Amino acid sequence: MGRRVAVLVSSALMVVGLAVVTSGFRDLPIDERPEWMAWQMILWPIVALGLMEIGRLRRWTRRGVRIRADRFRLLVHGLPALVIAAFPGGVFTAWTSAGHLLALLDFPTAKAMAALWLTYTVWASWEVQL
């Protein structure tokens, strides 16, 4: 019962946290947002979801199971997601052109999706070794 309540409370806190973080972006064009907002968009889900995952990982280690990071996955998935989410708006357009497919990575939706991609990668890259 305690775990279900924790998951329920954490879900409610995620909604409130996302609303608070997003309120700072509401009236700003993507290229005018302060840099701390970009990092906050990345760090919020990593920390929030990490707090939930750490409990699960600790239970595995208490049972004597070893846990290791999949460094290849972190490099191949985590690095591109970090670059897309953290680079200021307009960088990909400047590198390519406005009509290029990679210029779409400057849109806020792509940056938010990349932040969630990074979060999933960070926490899904832990493997149990029996």
mmCIF file with all atom_site columns, C-alpha atoms in Angstrom:
data_model
loop_
_atom_site.group_PDB
_atom_site.id
_atom_site.type_symbol
_atom_site.label_atom_id
_atom_site.label_alt_id
_atom_site.label_comp_id
_atom_site.label_asym_id
_atom_site.label_entity_id
_atom_site.label_seq_id
_atom_site.pdbx_PDB_ins_code
_atom_site.Cartn_x
_atom_site.Cartn_y
_atom_site.Cartn_z
_atom_site.occupancy
_atom_site.B_iso_or_equiv
_atom_site.pdbx_formal_charge
_atom_site.auth_seq_id
_atom_site.auth_comp_id
_atom_site.auth_asym_id
_atom_site.auth_atom_id
_atom_site.pdbx_PDB_model_num
ATOM 1   C CA . MET A 1 1   ? 0.000  0.000   0.000   1.00 0.00 ? 1   MET A CA 1
ATOM 2   C CA . GLY A 1 2   ? 2.842  2.435   0.820   1.00 0.00 ? 2   GLY A CA 1
ATOM 3   C CA . ARG A 1 3   ? 4.427  2.068   -2.621  1.00 0.00 ? 3   ARG A CA 1
ATOM 4   C CA . ARG A 1 4   ? 1.147  2.849   -4.382  1.00 0.00 ? 4   ARG A CA 1
ATOM 5   C CA . VAL A 1 5   ? 0.658  5.979   -2.282  1.00 0.00 ? 5   VAL A CA 1
ATOM 6   C CA . ALA A 1 6   ? 4.224  7.068   -3.078  1.00 0.00 ? 6   ALA A CA 1
ATOM 7   C CA . VAL A 1 7   ? 3.609  6.579   -6.806  1.00 0.00 ? 7   VAL A CA 1
ATOM 8   C CA . LEU A 1 8   ? 0.336  8.506   -6.581  1.00 0.00 ? 8   LEU A CA 1
ATOM 9   C CA . VAL A 1 9   ? 1.934  11.394  -4.670  1.00 0.00 ? 9   VAL A CA 1
ATOM 10  C CA . SER A 1 10  ? 4.924  11.480  -7.011  1.00 0.00 ? 10  SER A CA 1
ATOM 11  C CA . SER A 1 11  ? 2.593  11.676  -10.007 1.00 0.00 ? 11  SER A CA 1
ATOM 12  C CA . ALA A 1 12  ? 0.768  14.639  -8.496  1.00 0.00 ? 12  ALA A CA 1
ATOM 13  C CA . LEU A 1 13  ? 4.076  16.330  -7.691  1.00 0.00 ? 13  LEU A CA 1
ATOM 14  C CA . MET A 1 14  ? 5.263  15.802  -11.277 1.00 0.00 ? 14  MET A CA 1
ATOM 15  C CA . VAL A 1 15  ? 2.166  17.579  -12.604 1.00 0.00 ? 15  VAL A CA 1
ATOM 16  C CA . VAL A 1 16  ? 2.655  20.496  -10.207 1.00 0.00 ? 16  VAL A CA 1
ATOM 17  C CA . GLY A 1 17  ? 6.396  20.626  -10.922 1.00 0.00 ? 17  GLY A CA 1
ATOM 18  C CA . LEU A 1 18  ? 5.894  20.616  -14.686 1.00 0.00 ? 18  LEU A CA 1
ATOM 19  C CA . ALA A 1 19  ? 3.308  23.390  -14.374 1.00 0.00 ? 19  ALA A CA 1
ATOM 20  C CA . VAL A 1 20  ? 5.675  25.501  -12.268 1.00 0.00 ? 20  VAL A CA 1
ATOM 21  C CA . VAL A 1 21  ? 8.651  24.944  -14.575 1.00 0.00 ? 21  VAL A CA 1
ATOM 22  C CA . THR A 1 22  ? 6.591  25.545  -17.706 1.00 0.00 ? 22  THR A CA 1
ATOM 23  C CA . SER A 1 23  ? 5.074  28.759  -16.353 1.00 0.00 ? 23  SER A CA 1
ATOM 24  C CA . GLY A 1 24  ? 8.472  30.386  -16.783 1.00 0.00 ? 24  GLY A CA 1
ATOM 25  C CA . PHE A 1 25  ? 8.472  29.503  -20.496 1.00 0.00 ? 25  PHE A CA 1
ATOM 26  C CA . ARG A 1 26  ? 4.914  30.581  -21.267 1.00 0.00 ? 26  ARG A CA 1
ATOM 27  C CA . ASP A 1 27  ? 5.538  34.053  -22.679 1.00 0.00 ? 27  ASP A CA 1
ATOM 28  C CA . LEU A 1 28  ? 9.116  33.630  -23.884 1.00 0.00 ? 28  LEU A CA 1
ATOM 29  C CA . PRO A 1 29  ? 10.125 32.763  -27.427 1.00 0.00 ? 29  PRO A CA 1
ATOM 30  C CA . ILE A 1 30  ? 12.407 29.729  -27.383 1.00 0.00 ? 30  ILE A CA 1
ATOM 31  C CA . ASP A 1 31  ? 15.483 31.754  -28.357 1.00 0.00 ? 31  ASP A CA 1
ATOM 32  C CA . GLU A 1 32  ? 14.987 34.287  -25.526 1.00 0.00 ? 32  GLU A CA 1
ATOM 33  C CA . ARG A 1 33  ? 14.694 31.918  -22.597 1.00 0.00 ? 33  ARG A CA 1
ATOM 34  C CA . PRO A 1 34  ? 17.380 32.150  -19.932 1.00 0.00 ? 34  PRO A CA 1
ATOM 35  C CA . GLU A 1 35  ? 19.895 29.305  -19.955 1.00 0.00 ? 35  GLU A CA 1
ATOM 36  C CA . TRP A 1 36  ? 18.925 28.181  -16.438 1.00 0.00 ? 36  TRP A CA 1
ATOM 37  C CA . MET A 1 37  ? 15.424 27.422  -17.744 1.00 0.00 ? 37  MET A CA 1
ATOM 38  C CA . ALA A 1 38  ? 16.819 25.009  -20.312 1.00 0.00 ? 38  ALA A CA 1
ATOM 39  C CA . TRP A 1 39  ? 18.802 23.163  -17.651 1.00 0.00 ? 39  TRP A CA 1
ATOM 40  C CA . GLN A 1 40  ? 15.799 23.189  -15.332 1.00 0.00 ? 40  GLN A CA 1
ATOM 41  C CA . MET A 1 41  ? 13.724 21.567  -18.083 1.00 0.00 ? 41  MET A CA 1
ATOM 42  C CA . ILE A 1 42  ? 16.330 18.797  -18.308 1.00 0.00 ? 42  ILE A CA 1
ATOM 43  C CA . LEU A 1 43  ? 17.087 18.341  -14.619 1.00 0.00 ? 43  LEU A CA 1
ATOM 44  C CA . TRP A 1 44  ? 13.509 18.348  -13.282 1.00 0.00 ? 44  TRP A CA 1
ATOM 45  C CA . PRO A 1 45  ? 12.408 15.029  -14.820 1.00 0.00 ? 45  PRO A CA 1
ATOM 46  C CA . ILE A 1 46  ? 15.799 13.390  -14.222 1.00 0.00 ? 46  ILE A CA 1
ATOM 47  C CA . VAL A 1 47  ? 15.718 14.200  -10.510 1.00 0.00 ? 47  VAL A CA 1
ATOM 48  C CA . ALA A 1 48  ? 12.006 13.507  -10.019 1.00 0.00 ? 48  ALA A CA 1
ATOM 49  C CA . LEU A 1 49  ? 11.989 10.178  -11.837 1.00 0.00 ? 49  LEU A CA 1
ATOM 50  C CA . GLY A 1 50  ? 15.372 9.312   -10.373 1.00 0.00 ? 50  GLY A CA 1
ATOM 51  C CA . LEU A 1 51  ? 14.023 9.578   -6.852  1.00 0.00 ? 51  LEU A CA 1
ATOM 52  C CA . MET A 1 52  ? 11.494 6.905   -7.733  1.00 0.00 ? 52  MET A CA 1
ATOM 53  C CA . GLU A 1 53  ? 14.042 4.675   -9.484  1.00 0.00 ? 53  GLU A CA 1
ATOM 54  C CA . ILE A 1 54  ? 16.639 4.879   -6.728  1.00 0.00 ? 54  ILE A CA 1
ATOM 55  C CA . GLY A 1 55  ? 14.307 3.027   -4.365  1.00 0.00 ? 55  GLY A CA 1
ATOM 56  C CA . ARG A 1 56  ? 13.915 0.195   -6.855  1.00 0.00 ? 56  ARG A CA 1
ATOM 57  C CA . LEU A 1 57  ? 17.666 -0.008  -7.461  1.00 0.00 ? 57  LEU A CA 1
ATOM 58  C CA . ARG A 1 58  ? 18.374 -0.018  -3.722  1.00 0.00 ? 58  ARG A CA 1
ATOM 59  C CA . ARG A 1 59  ? 16.009 -2.972  -3.241  1.00 0.00 ? 59  ARG A CA 1
ATOM 60  C CA . TRP A 1 60  ? 17.970 -4.924  -5.868  1.00 0.00 ? 60  TRP A CA 1
ATOM 61  C CA . THR A 1 61  ? 21.323 -4.156  -4.234  1.00 0.00 ? 61  THR A CA 1
ATOM 62  C CA . ARG A 1 62  ? 20.003 -5.181  -0.801  1.00 0.00 ? 62  ARG A CA 1
ATOM 63  C CA . ARG A 1 63  ? 19.210 -8.571  -2.316  1.00 0.00 ? 63  ARG A CA 1
ATOM 64  C CA . GLY A 1 64  ? 22.851 -8.896  -3.332  1.00 0.00 ? 64  GLY A CA 1
ATOM 65  C CA . VAL A 1 65  ? 22.402 -8.146  -7.012  1.00 0.00 ? 65  VAL A CA 1
ATOM 66  C CA . ARG A 1 66  ? 24.995 -6.049  -8.806  1.00 0.00 ? 66  ARG A CA 1
ATOM 67  C CA . ILE A 1 67  ? 23.877 -3.124  -10.921 1.00 0.00 ? 67  ILE A CA 1
ATOM 68  C CA . ARG A 1 68  ? 25.943 -1.600  -13.701 1.00 0.00 ? 68  ARG A CA 1
ATOM 69  C CA . ALA A 1 69  ? 25.457 1.285   -16.124 1.00 0.00 ? 69  ALA A CA 1
ATOM 70  C CA . ASP A 1 70  ? 25.153 0.586   -19.839 1.00 0.00 ? 70  ASP A CA 1
ATOM 71  C CA . ARG A 1 71  ? 27.711 3.167   -20.960 1.00 0.00 ? 71  ARG A CA 1
ATOM 72  C CA . PHE A 1 72  ? 27.143 2.490   -24.649 1.00 0.00 ? 72  PHE A CA 1
ATOM 73  C CA . ARG A 1 73  ? 23.442 3.290   -24.318 1.00 0.00 ? 73  ARG A CA 1
ATOM 74  C CA . LEU A 1 74  ? 24.223 6.389   -22.286 1.00 0.00 ? 74  LEU A CA 1
ATOM 75  C CA . LEU A 1 75  ? 26.610 7.580   -24.988 1.00 0.00 ? 75  LEU A CA 1
ATOM 76  C CA . VAL A 1 76  ? 24.509 6.710   -28.040 1.00 0.00 ? 76  VAL A CA 1
ATOM 77  C CA . HIS A 1 77  ? 21.137 7.835   -26.641 1.00 0.00 ? 77  HIS A CA 1
ATOM 78  C CA . GLY A 1 78  ? 22.023 10.193  -23.819 1.00 0.00 ? 78  GLY A CA 1
ATOM 79  C CA . LEU A 1 79  ? 24.499 12.454  -25.578 1.00 0.00 ? 79  LEU A CA 1
ATOM 80  C CA . PRO A 1 80  ? 22.290 13.338  -28.585 1.00 0.00 ? 80  PRO A CA 1
ATOM 81  C CA . ALA A 1 81  ? 19.307 13.926  -26.285 1.00 0.00 ? 81  ALA A CA 1
ATOM 82  C CA . LEU A 1 82  ? 21.400 16.207  -24.075 1.00 0.00 ? 82  LEU A CA 1
ATOM 83  C CA . VAL A 1 83  ? 22.676 18.171  -27.072 1.00 0.00 ? 83  VAL A CA 1
ATOM 84  C CA . ILE A 1 84  ? 19.179 18.660  -28.508 1.00 0.00 ? 84  ILE A CA 1
ATOM 85  C CA . ALA A 1 85  ? 17.658 19.668  -25.177 1.00 0.00 ? 85  ALA A CA 1
ATOM 86  C CA . ALA A 1 86  ? 20.477 21.909  -23.964 1.00 0.00 ? 86  ALA A CA 1
ATOM 87  C CA . PHE A 1 87  ? 21.582 23.805  -27.063 1.00 0.00 ? 87  PHE A CA 1
ATOM 88  C CA . PRO A 1 88  ? 19.956 27.226  -27.432 1.00 0.00 ? 88  PRO A CA 1
ATOM 89  C CA . GLY A 1 89  ? 17.178 27.669  -29.944 1.00 0.00 ? 89  GLY A CA 1
ATOM 90  C CA . GLY A 1 90  ? 18.443 28.450  -33.437 1.00 0.00 ? 90  GLY A CA 1
ATOM 91  C CA . VAL A 1 91  ? 21.688 26.465  -33.249 1.00 0.00 ? 91  VAL A CA 1
ATOM 92  C CA . PHE A 1 92  ? 20.545 23.668  -35.541 1.00 0.00 ? 92  PHE A CA 1
ATOM 93  C CA . THR A 1 93  ? 19.077 26.155  -38.011 1.00 0.00 ? 93  THR A CA 1
ATOM 94  C CA . ALA A 1 94  ? 22.358 28.072  -38.047 1.00 0.00 ? 94  ALA A CA 1
ATOM 95  C CA . TRP A 1 95  ? 24.338 24.864  -38.622 1.00 0.00 ? 95  TRP A CA 1
ATOM 96  C CA . THR A 1 96  ? 22.146 23.669  -41.488 1.00 0.00 ? 96  THR A CA 1
ATOM 97  C CA . SER A 1 97  ? 19.440 25.889  -42.998 1.00 0.00 ? 97  SER A CA 1
ATOM 98  C CA . ALA A 1 98  ? 15.843 26.829  -42.230 1.00 0.00 ? 98  ALA A CA 1
ATOM 99  C CA . GLY A 1 99  ? 14.517 24.207  -44.642 1.00 0.00 ? 99  GLY A CA 1
ATOM 100 C CA . HIS A 1 100 ? 16.683 21.350  -43.366 1.00 0.00 ? 100 HIS A CA 1
ATOM 101 C CA . LEU A 1 101 ? 15.188 18.527  -41.308 1.00 0.00 ? 101 LEU A CA 1
ATOM 102 C CA . LEU A 1 102 ? 17.615 19.149  -38.416 1.00 0.00 ? 102 LEU A CA 1
ATOM 103 C CA . ALA A 1 103 ? 16.305 22.719  -38.070 1.00 0.00 ? 103 ALA A CA 1
ATOM 104 C CA . LEU A 1 104 ? 13.159 21.221  -36.550 1.00 0.00 ? 104 LEU A CA 1
ATOM 105 C CA . LEU A 1 105 ? 15.251 20.326  -33.493 1.00 0.00 ? 105 LEU A CA 1
ATOM 106 C CA . ASP A 1 106 ? 15.141 24.018  -32.514 1.00 0.00 ? 106 ASP A CA 1
ATOM 107 C CA . PHE A 1 107 ? 11.410 23.890  -31.772 1.00 0.00 ? 107 PHE A CA 1
ATOM 108 C CA . PRO A 1 108 ? 10.303 23.766  -28.109 1.00 0.00 ? 108 PRO A CA 1
ATOM 109 C CA . THR A 1 109 ? 8.491  20.473  -28.655 1.00 0.00 ? 109 THR A CA 1
ATOM 110 C CA . ALA A 1 110 ? 11.692 18.781  -29.830 1.00 0.00 ? 110 ALA A CA 1
ATOM 111 C CA . LYS A 1 111 ? 13.605 20.165  -26.861 1.00 0.00 ? 111 LYS A CA 1
ATOM 112 C CA . ALA A 1 112 ? 10.988 18.945  -24.373 1.00 0.00 ? 112 ALA A CA 1
ATOM 113 C CA . MET A 1 113 ? 10.879 15.520  -26.014 1.00 0.00 ? 113 MET A CA 1
ATOM 114 C CA . ALA A 1 114 ? 14.686 15.360  -25.929 1.00 0.00 ? 114 ALA A CA 1
ATOM 115 C CA . ALA A 1 115 ? 14.651 16.157  -22.200 1.00 0.00 ? 115 ALA A CA 1
ATOM 116 C CA . LEU A 1 116 ? 12.269 13.242  -21.612 1.00 0.00 ? 116 LEU A CA 1
ATOM 117 C CA . TRP A 1 117 ? 14.373 11.031  -23.914 1.00 0.00 ? 117 TRP A CA 1
ATOM 118 C CA . LEU A 1 118 ? 17.434 11.893  -21.838 1.00 0.00 ? 118 LEU A CA 1
ATOM 119 C CA . THR A 1 119 ? 15.562 11.156  -18.612 1.00 0.00 ? 119 THR A CA 1
ATOM 120 C CA . TYR A 1 120 ? 14.413 7.776   -19.839 1.00 0.00 ? 120 TYR A CA 1
ATOM 121 C CA . THR A 1 121 ? 17.919 6.950   -21.069 1.00 0.00 ? 121 THR A CA 1
ATOM 122 C CA . VAL A 1 122 ? 19.585 7.903   -17.789 1.00 0.00 ? 122 VAL A CA 1
ATOM 123 C CA . TRP A 1 123 ? 17.296 5.740   -15.695 1.00 0.00 ? 123 TRP A CA 1
ATOM 124 C CA . ALA A 1 124 ? 16.793 2.852   -18.119 1.00 0.00 ? 124 ALA A CA 1
ATOM 125 C CA . SER A 1 125 ? 20.528 2.366   -18.607 1.00 0.00 ? 125 SER A CA 1
ATOM 126 C CA . TRP A 1 126 ? 21.001 0.587   -15.303 1.00 0.00 ? 126 TRP A CA 1
ATOM 127 C CA . GLU A 1 127 ? 21.232 -3.181  -15.747 1.00 0.00 ? 127 GLU A CA 1
ATOM 128 C CA . VAL A 1 128 ? 20.949 -5.915  -13.170 1.00 0.00 ? 128 VAL A CA 1
ATOM 129 C CA . GLN A 1 129 ? 23.764 -8.474  -13.195 1.00 0.00 ? 129 GLN A CA 1
ATOM 130 C CA . LEU A 1 130 ? 22.966 -11.779 -11.574 1.00 0.00 ? 130 LEU A CA 1
#
